[in-house]
Short mmCIF file of N, CA and C in Angstrom, two decimals:
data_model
loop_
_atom_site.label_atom_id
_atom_site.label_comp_id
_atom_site.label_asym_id
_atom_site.label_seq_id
_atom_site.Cartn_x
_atom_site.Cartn_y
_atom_site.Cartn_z
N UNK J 1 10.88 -2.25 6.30
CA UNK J 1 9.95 -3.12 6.98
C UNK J 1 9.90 -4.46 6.24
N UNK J 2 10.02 -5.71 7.13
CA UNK J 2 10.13 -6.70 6.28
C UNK J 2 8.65 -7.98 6.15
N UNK J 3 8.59 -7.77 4.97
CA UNK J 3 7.43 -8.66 5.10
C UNK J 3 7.12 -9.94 5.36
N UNK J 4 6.56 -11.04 5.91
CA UNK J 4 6.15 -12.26 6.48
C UNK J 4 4.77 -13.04 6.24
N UNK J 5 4.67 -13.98 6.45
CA UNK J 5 3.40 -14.66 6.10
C UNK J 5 2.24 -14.30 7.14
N UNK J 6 2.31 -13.32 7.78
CA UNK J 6 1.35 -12.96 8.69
C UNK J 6 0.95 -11.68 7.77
N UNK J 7 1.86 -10.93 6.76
CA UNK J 7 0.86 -10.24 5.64
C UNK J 7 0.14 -10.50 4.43
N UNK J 8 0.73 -11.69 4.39
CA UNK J 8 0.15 -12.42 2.78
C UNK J 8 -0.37 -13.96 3.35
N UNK J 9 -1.10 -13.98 4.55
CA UNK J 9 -1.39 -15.04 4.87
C UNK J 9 -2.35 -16.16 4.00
N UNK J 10 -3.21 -15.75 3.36
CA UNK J 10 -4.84 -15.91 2.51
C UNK J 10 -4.01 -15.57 0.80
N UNK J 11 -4.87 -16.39 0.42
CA UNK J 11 -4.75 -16.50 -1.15
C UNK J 11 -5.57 -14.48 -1.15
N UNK J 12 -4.84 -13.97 -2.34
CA UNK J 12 -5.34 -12.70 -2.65
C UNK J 12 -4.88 -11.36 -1.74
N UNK J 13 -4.03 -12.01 -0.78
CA UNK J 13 -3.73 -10.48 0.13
C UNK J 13 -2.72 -10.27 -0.51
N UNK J 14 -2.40 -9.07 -0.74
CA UNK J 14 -1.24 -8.42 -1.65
C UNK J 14 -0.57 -7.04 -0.27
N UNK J 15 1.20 -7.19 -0.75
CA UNK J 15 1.35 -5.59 0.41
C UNK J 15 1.71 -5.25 -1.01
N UNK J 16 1.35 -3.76 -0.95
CA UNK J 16 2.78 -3.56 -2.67
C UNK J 16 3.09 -1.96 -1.72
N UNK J 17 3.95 -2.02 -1.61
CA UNK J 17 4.94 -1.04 -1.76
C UNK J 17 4.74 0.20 -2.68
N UNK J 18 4.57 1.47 -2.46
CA UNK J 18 4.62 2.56 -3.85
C UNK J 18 5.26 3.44 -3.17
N UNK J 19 5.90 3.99 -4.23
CA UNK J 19 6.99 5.41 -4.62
C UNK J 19 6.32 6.07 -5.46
N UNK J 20 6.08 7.25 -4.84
CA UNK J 20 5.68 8.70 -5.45
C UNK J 20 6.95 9.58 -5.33
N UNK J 21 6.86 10.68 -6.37
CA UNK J 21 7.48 12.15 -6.13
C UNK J 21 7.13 12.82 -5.18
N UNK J 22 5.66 13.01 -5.13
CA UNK J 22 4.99 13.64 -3.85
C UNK J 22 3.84 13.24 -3.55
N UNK J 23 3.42 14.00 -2.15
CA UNK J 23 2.70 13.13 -1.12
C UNK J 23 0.76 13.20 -1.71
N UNK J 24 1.03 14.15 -2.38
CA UNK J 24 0.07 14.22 -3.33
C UNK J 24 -0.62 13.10 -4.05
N UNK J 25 0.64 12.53 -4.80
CA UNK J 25 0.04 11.64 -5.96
C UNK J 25 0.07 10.11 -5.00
N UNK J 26 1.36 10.16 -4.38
CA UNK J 26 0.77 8.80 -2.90
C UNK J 26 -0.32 9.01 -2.62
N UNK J 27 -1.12 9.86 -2.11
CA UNK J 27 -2.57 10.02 -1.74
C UNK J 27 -3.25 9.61 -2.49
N UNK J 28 -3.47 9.88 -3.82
CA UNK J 28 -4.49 9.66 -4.96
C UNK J 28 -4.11 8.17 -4.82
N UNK J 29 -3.00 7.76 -5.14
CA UNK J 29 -2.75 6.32 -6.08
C UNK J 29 -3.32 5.17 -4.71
N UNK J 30 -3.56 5.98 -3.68
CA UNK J 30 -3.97 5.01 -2.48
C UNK J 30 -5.41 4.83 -2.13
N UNK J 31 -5.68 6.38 -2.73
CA UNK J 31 -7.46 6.22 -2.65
C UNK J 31 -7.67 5.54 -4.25
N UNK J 32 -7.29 5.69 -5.19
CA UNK J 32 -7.84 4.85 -5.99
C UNK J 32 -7.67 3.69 -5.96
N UNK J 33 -6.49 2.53 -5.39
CA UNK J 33 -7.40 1.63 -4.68
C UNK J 33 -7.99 1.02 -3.75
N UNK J 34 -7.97 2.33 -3.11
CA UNK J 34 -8.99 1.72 -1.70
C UNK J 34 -10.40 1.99 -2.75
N UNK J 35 -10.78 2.68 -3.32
CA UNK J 35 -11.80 2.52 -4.27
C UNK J 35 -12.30 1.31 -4.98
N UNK J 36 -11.36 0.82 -5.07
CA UNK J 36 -11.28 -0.82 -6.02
C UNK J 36 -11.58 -1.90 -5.39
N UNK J 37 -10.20 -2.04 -4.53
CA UNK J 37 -10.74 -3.41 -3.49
C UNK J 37 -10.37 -2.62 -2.45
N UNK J 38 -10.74 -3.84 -1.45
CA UNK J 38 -10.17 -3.37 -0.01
C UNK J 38 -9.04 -3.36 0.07
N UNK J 39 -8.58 -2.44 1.02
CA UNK J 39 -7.20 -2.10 1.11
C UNK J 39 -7.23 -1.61 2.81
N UNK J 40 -6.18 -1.13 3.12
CA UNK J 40 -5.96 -0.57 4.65
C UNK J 40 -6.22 0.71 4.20
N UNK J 41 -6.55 1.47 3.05
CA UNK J 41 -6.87 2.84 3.41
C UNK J 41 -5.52 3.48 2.94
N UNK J 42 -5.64 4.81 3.38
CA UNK J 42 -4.77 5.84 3.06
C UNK J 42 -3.66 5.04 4.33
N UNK J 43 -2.34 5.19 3.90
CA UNK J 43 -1.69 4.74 5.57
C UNK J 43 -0.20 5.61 5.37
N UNK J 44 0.42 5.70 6.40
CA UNK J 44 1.29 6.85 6.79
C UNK J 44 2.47 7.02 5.56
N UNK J 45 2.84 8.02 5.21
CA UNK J 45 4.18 8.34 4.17
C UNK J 45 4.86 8.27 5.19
N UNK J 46 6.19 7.52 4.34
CA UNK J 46 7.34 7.81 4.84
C UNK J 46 8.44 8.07 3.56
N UNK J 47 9.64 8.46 4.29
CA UNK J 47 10.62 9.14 3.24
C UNK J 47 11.81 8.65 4.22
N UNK J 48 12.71 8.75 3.13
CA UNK J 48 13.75 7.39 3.26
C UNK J 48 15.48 8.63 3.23
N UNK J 49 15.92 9.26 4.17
CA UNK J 49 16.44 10.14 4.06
C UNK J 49 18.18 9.63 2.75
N UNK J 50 17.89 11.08 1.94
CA UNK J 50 19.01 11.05 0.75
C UNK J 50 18.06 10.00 -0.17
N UNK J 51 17.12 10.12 -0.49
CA UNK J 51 16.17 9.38 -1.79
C UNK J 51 15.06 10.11 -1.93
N UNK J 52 15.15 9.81 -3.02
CA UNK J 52 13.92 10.76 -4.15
C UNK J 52 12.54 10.08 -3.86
N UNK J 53 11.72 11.22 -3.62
CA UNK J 53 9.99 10.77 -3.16
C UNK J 53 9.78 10.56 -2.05
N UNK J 54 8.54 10.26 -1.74
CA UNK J 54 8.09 9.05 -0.46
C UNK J 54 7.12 8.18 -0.73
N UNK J 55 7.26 7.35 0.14
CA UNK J 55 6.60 5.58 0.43
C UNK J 55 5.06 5.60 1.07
N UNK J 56 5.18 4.29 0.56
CA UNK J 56 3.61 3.91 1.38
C UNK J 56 3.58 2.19 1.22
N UNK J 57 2.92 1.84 1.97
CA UNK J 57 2.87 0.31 2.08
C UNK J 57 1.38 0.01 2.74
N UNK J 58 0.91 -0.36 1.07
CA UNK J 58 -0.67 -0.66 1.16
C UNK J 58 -0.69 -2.19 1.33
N UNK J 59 -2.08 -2.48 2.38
CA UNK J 59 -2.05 -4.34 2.28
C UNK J 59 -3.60 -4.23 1.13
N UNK J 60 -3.86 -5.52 0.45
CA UNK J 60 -5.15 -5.41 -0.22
C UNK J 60 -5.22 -6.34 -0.64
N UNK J 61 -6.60 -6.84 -0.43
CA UNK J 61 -7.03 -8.05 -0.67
C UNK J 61 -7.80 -8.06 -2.33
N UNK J 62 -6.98 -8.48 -3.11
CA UNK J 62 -7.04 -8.53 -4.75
C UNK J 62 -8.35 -9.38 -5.07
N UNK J 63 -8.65 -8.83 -6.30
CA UNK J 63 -10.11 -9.55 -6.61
C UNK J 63 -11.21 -9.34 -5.72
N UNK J 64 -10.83 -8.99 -4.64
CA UNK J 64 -12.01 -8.22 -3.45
C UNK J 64 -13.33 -6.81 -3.68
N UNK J 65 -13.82 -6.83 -4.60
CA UNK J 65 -14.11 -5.55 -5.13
C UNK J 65 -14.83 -4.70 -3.68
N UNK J 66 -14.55 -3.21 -4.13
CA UNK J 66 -15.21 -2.95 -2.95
C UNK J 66 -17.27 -3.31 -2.85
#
């Protein structure tokens, strides 16, 4: 998925990308920061066939505390 200035439009919006082993620790590492700042939340895994883990692609607005 390719990113554009319609995701990082505003000073402080961040996408970051994470790789987990499992869907487990993607879960956690997504609620802890939707805990922090705002974020889109938990949002869908995907897995990238013949590669190790799966993905997630959080947007979050940095310095935003919740």
């Amino acid at each position: 998925m390719r990113i554009d200035e319609q995701h990082i439009a505003a000073p402080g919006l961040v996408v970051l990308d994470i790789t987990a082993a499992d869907e487990g620790t993607l879960h956690a590492v997504m609620d802890a920061l939707q805990q922090r700042w705002k974020t889109s939340g938990i949002m869908p895994v995907r897995r990238v066939p013949g590669e190790p883990g799966v993905r997630a692609r959080v947007y979050a607005h940095f310095g935003c505390e919740r």
